Every structure is written in structure tokens, then in C-alpha cells.
Coordinates of C-alpha atoms in Angstrom, one line a residue:
Chain A
X1 CA 48.0 82.5 -28.3
X2 CA 51.6 82.5 -29.0
X3 CA 53.1 84.1 -31.9
X4 CA 56.1 85.4 -33.7
X5 CA 56.0 88.2 -36.1
X6 CA 58.7 89.2 -38.5
X7 CA 57.4 92.2 -40.3
X8 CA 59.8 92.5 -43.2
X9 CA 59.7 89.7 -45.9
X10 CA 62.8 91.2 -47.4
X11 CA 65.6 93.1 -46.1
X12 CA 68.5 94.8 -48.6
X13 CA 71.3 96.2 -47.4
X14 CA 74.9 96.9 -49.0
X15 CA 78.1 95.1 -48.0
X16 CA 79.6 96.7 -45.0
X17 CA 76.8 98.5 -43.7
X18 CA 75.1 97.6 -40.7
X19 CA 71.9 95.3 -40.8
X20 CA 68.8 94.8 -38.6
X21 CA 66.4 92.1 -39.1
X22 CA 63.1 92.6 -37.0
X23 CA 61.4 90.3 -34.7
X24 CA 58.6 90.8 -32.4
X25 CA 56.6 88.2 -30.2
X26 CA 53.8 87.7 -28.3
X27 CA 53.8 85.0 -25.3
X28 CA 52.6 84.7 -22.0
X29 CA 55.2 84.9 -19.3
X30 CA 59.2 84.8 -19.7
X31 CA 60.2 84.0 -23.6
X32 CA 62.9 82.1 -24.7
X33 CA 64.0 83.6 -28.1
X34 CA 65.9 82.2 -30.9
X35 CA 67.4 83.3 -34.4
X36 CA 68.2 80.8 -37.1
X37 CA 69.4 81.1 -40.4
X38 CA 68.7 78.8 -43.7
X39 CA 70.9 78.9 -46.8
X40 CA 69.4 77.6 -49.9
X41 CA 68.1 73.8 -49.9
X42 CA 69.6 73.7 -46.4
X43 CA 68.4 73.0 -42.9
X44 CA 68.2 75.9 -40.4
X45 CA 71.4 76.8 -38.4
X46 CA 71.2 78.0 -35.1
X47 CA 72.7 81.6 -34.3
X48 CA 72.1 82.7 -31.0
X49 CA 69.4 82.6 -28.0
X50 CA 67.9 84.8 -25.2
X51 CA 67.0 83.0 -22.1
X52 CA 67.7 85.4 -19.3
X53 CA 70.4 88.2 -18.3
X54 CA 72.1 90.8 -20.5
X55 CA 69.7 92.1 -23.1
X56 CA 72.3 92.0 -25.7
X57 CA 73.1 88.6 -26.7
X58 CA 76.1 87.7 -29.2
X59 CA 75.9 84.6 -31.5
X60 CA 77.5 83.0 -34.2
X61 CA 79.2 84.8 -37.5
X62 CA 79.1 88.3 -35.7
X63 CA 75.6 88.4 -35.2
X64 CA 74.0 89.8 -32.3
X65 CA 70.3 90.4 -31.0
X66 CA 68.7 92.8 -28.5
X67 CA 66.1 91.6 -26.3
X68 CA 63.5 94.5 -25.2
X69 CA 60.9 93.3 -23.1
X70 CA 58.7 96.6 -23.0
X71 CA 58.3 96.3 -27.0
X72 CA 58.4 92.7 -27.0
X73 CA 61.0 92.6 -29.7
X74 CA 64.2 90.6 -30.4
X75 CA 66.0 92.3 -33.4
X76 CA 69.0 90.4 -35.1
X77 CA 71.9 92.8 -35.9
X78 CA 75.2 92.9 -37.4
X79 CA 77.4 95.9 -37.5
X80 CA 78.8 95.2 -40.9
X81 CA 77.0 93.0 -43.6
X82 CA 78.8 90.7 -45.8
X83 CA 77.7 89.4 -49.0
X84 CA 77.9 85.5 -47.3
X85 CA 75.2 86.6 -45.0
X86 CA 72.6 86.8 -47.8
X87 CA 70.0 84.0 -46.4
X88 CA 66.8 83.4 -45.0
X89 CA 66.6 84.3 -41.4
X90 CA 63.9 83.0 -38.8
X91 CA 63.1 84.2 -35.5
X92 CA 61.4 81.8 -32.9
X93 CA 60.0 81.4 -29.6
X94 CA 60.0 78.4 -27.3
X95 CA 57.1 78.0 -24.8
X96 CA 58.2 75.9 -22.1
X97 CA 54.9 75.2 -20.5
X98 CA 53.5 73.9 -23.9
X99 CA 55.6 70.9 -24.4
X100 CA 58.5 73.1 -25.2
X101 CA 57.2 73.9 -28.7
X102 CA 58.9 76.3 -31.0
X103 CA 56.7 79.0 -32.8
X104 CA 58.5 80.2 -35.9
X105 CA 58.3 83.8 -37.7
X106 CA 57.7 83.5 -41.4
X107 CA 61.2 84.4 -42.2
X108 CA 63.0 87.4 -43.6
X109 CA 65.1 87.3 -46.8
X110 CA 68.3 89.1 -46.2
X111 CA 70.1 90.4 -49.4
X112 CA 73.4 92.0 -49.0
X113 CA 74.8 93.5 -52.2
X114 CA 78.4 94.2 -53.1
Chain B
X1 CA 79.3 65.8 -30.7
X2 CA 75.9 65.4 -32.1
X3 CA 74.7 65.2 -35.7
X4 CA 71.4 64.4 -37.4
X5 CA 70.8 62.9 -40.7
X6 CA 68.0 62.9 -43.0
X7 CA 67.5 60.7 -46.3
X8 CA 66.8 60.8 -49.0
X9 CA 68.0 64.3 -49.9
X10 CA 65.5 64.7 -52.6
X11 CA 62.7 62.7 -53.4
X12 CA 59.9 62.8 -56.6
X13 CA 57.0 60.6 -56.1
X14 CA 53.7 60.3 -57.9
X15 CA 50.4 61.0 -56.4
X16 CA 48.9 58.1 -54.4
X17 CA 52.2 56.6 -53.8
X18 CA 53.6 55.8 -50.3
X19 CA 56.1 57.8 -48.3
X20 CA 58.8 57.2 -45.6
X21 CA 61.3 59.7 -44.8
X22 CA 63.9 58.9 -41.9
X23 CA 65.6 61.0 -39.6
X24 CA 68.3 59.8 -37.3
X25 CA 70.4 61.5 -34.6
X26 CA 73.9 60.4 -33.1
X27 CA 75.5 61.7 -30.0
X28 CA 72.8 62.0 -27.5
X29 CA 70.2 60.2 -25.7
X30 CA 66.5 60.4 -25.4
X31 CA 66.5 63.6 -27.5
X32 CA 62.8 65.2 -28.4
X33 CA 62.4 65.0 -32.0
X34 CA 60.3 67.0 -34.5
X35 CA 59.2 66.9 -38.1
X36 CA 58.5 70.1 -39.8
X37 CA 57.4 71.1 -43.2
X38 CA 58.6 74.0 -45.2
X39 CA 56.4 75.3 -48.1
X40 CA 57.7 77.8 -50.6
X41 CA 61.0 78.2 -48.7
X42 CA 59.3 80.2 -46.0
X43 CA 57.2 79.3 -43.0
X44 CA 57.9 76.6 -40.9
X45 CA 54.7 74.3 -39.8
X46 CA 55.4 71.6 -36.9
X47 CA 53.9 68.6 -37.9
X48 CA 54.9 66.1 -35.2
X49 CA 56.9 65.8 -32.1
X50 CA 57.8 63.0 -29.8
X51 CA 59.4 62.9 -26.1
X52 CA 60.2 59.3 -26.3
X53 CA 59.9 56.0 -28.1
X54 CA 56.4 55.4 -29.5
X55 CA 55.2 58.8 -28.1
X56 CA 54.0 60.9 -30.9
X57 CA 52.0 64.0 -30.9
X58 CA 50.1 65.4 -34.2
X59 CA 49.8 68.9 -34.8
X60 CA 48.0 69.2 -37.7
X61 CA 45.4 66.6 -39.1
X62 CA 46.6 65.4 -42.7
X63 CA 47.3 62.1 -44.3
X64 CA 50.9 62.0 -43.0
X65 CA 52.0 59.9 -39.8
X66 CA 55.1 59.6 -37.7
X67 CA 56.7 57.0 -35.9
X68 CA 59.6 56.5 -33.5
X69 CA 60.9 52.8 -33.3
X70 CA 63.9 53.5 -31.8
X71 CA 65.1 56.2 -29.4
X72 CA 67.2 58.3 -32.1
X73 CA 65.1 57.5 -35.2
X74 CA 62.1 59.3 -36.4
X75 CA 60.1 58.4 -39.7
X76 CA 57.4 60.3 -41.4
X77 CA 55.2 58.3 -43.4
X78 CA 52.2 58.7 -45.8
X79 CA 50.1 55.7 -47.3
X80 CA 49.2 58.0 -50.4
X81 CA 50.8 61.3 -51.1
X82 CA 48.7 64.3 -52.3
X83 CA 50.2 67.1 -54.5
X84 CA 49.9 69.4 -51.4
X85 CA 52.4 67.3 -49.7
X86 CA 55.1 68.6 -51.6
X87 CA 57.6 70.7 -49.7
X88 CA 60.9 70.9 -47.7
X89 CA 60.8 68.4 -44.7
X90 CA 62.9 69.1 -41.6
X91 CA 63.7 67.0 -38.7
X92 CA 65.1 68.7 -35.6
X93 CA 66.1 67.5 -32.1
X94 CA 66.5 69.0 -28.7
X95 CA 67.5 67.6 -25.3
X96 CA 66.0 68.9 -22.0
X97 CA 68.9 69.5 -20.0
X98 CA 71.9 71.9 -20.3
X99 CA 70.7 73.8 -23.5
X100 CA 67.3 75.2 -22.7
X101 CA 66.1 72.9 -25.5
X102 CA 67.7 74.6 -28.3
X103 CA 66.5 72.7 -31.7
X104 CA 68.9 71.7 -33.9
X105 CA 67.9 70.8 -37.4
X106 CA 68.8 68.2 -40.0
X107 CA 69.6 68.8 -43.6
X108 CA 66.0 68.3 -44.9
X109 CA 64.5 66.3 -47.4
X110 CA 62.8 67.9 -50.7
X111 CA 59.7 66.0 -51.6
X112 CA 57.9 66.9 -54.9
X113 CA 54.9 65.1 -55.5
X114 CA 53.7 65.1 -59.4

């Protein structure tokens, strides 16, 4: 069965420090992987995606993610966190052969403290 | 550019009352449309998806239904709401070509059933 795991419920980081939000996946075949961010009472905003090619993907607001096939991971990273990065982050995998459904992780709350 | 609208933004309904939430997409044709529910500000549950007018697939059995009367309109309904229907309802769209089916989300409707 297809699944996405975000092992951390919450990540705390000080402003200016690097941040990592973890995501691992389990899917048959080649995955299409996505990261979204959600601010309180708002819809999800697309951050970045990995389809093929370079394992390091750059996205919006200075975020990037690294695809690691051997570890089946797609961790979200940012070199220097901002207080405004505090939000809920979702990892998702798209399964092309199953009506292109998305499977979302449970979300990780990122707290960036000044 | 494409935009997605949802209304109402917030809704408070008594148990047993009917429900109708609307989602419309502008700036694209023949999108795939999705309804998700997010409970307690966390995980996303796919409720329905549609690949065309009148074509609805249900993911989980429940007292909700969906309809797609027009190409860019997606409606979520219920004849009698339950307390457990409370949550944050998100509509999303994607297109087959050119964007590897990235899903883009609307602003959401917060439903409170009392």
C-alpha cells in the first residue's frame, strides 16, 4: 500500500538556524513527491516537487528538498529559518497508476522561535 | 492564471441539517477536482475526486456526497449533518498536462456542526 510518513509531530528551531522536516514514503515504482505548507485557517500552498532528475529540488521561500531513493526519503530543508516559516508542513506522494491520487503525511508543525 | 474559490469560508450548522459547499476553478479547462477533509488541523482525508462532469469517485463511505454539474464546479453535500462532519473542508484541482498533476488548493471552508 502507498503511504507517506512524517515521523515528527513538531519541530522546534531557532530563527537563523537550519531546519529539516522529515518525510519517508512507501510506494511501488517511481514516486512523484510534493511538499505543501499550511498557515492557520488557510488552504495548502504548494512548495516544491520531485518528479525526476536532480535529487535536490529547490522551491518557494528558500526551501529545498532532497530525494534519497535508497532511504525512500524526501526531507524538506532550509539553510536559515525565519519566524514566518512557522506553519504546518505536509509531504505527499502522487501515485500515477491509481487515478493520480495524492497520499498525504500527517503533517509536521514547525515552530521557529526568535 | 488559475484561481480556486470556496464558499462559504465558515459555516455553523445544527445536527441533522443539510449541507452544500461549493468550489469553483477559474482559468483552466477539464481539471481533476478533489474534496478533502482535515480534522483537528492535521491529516488530510480524500473524500471525493472527479475527472469530468458527472464523474465522481468516492473514497470513504459516509453521509456526504459530491456532484460536478459543470466543468469547473464541484459541490459537496449532505442531507443530514452529523457531529462528526465538523472539520475543515478543502477543494483542490489539478490538470493532466504540463504540471505532473500538482494539486492546488482552495482557501477551505470551516464547518462546525452543533
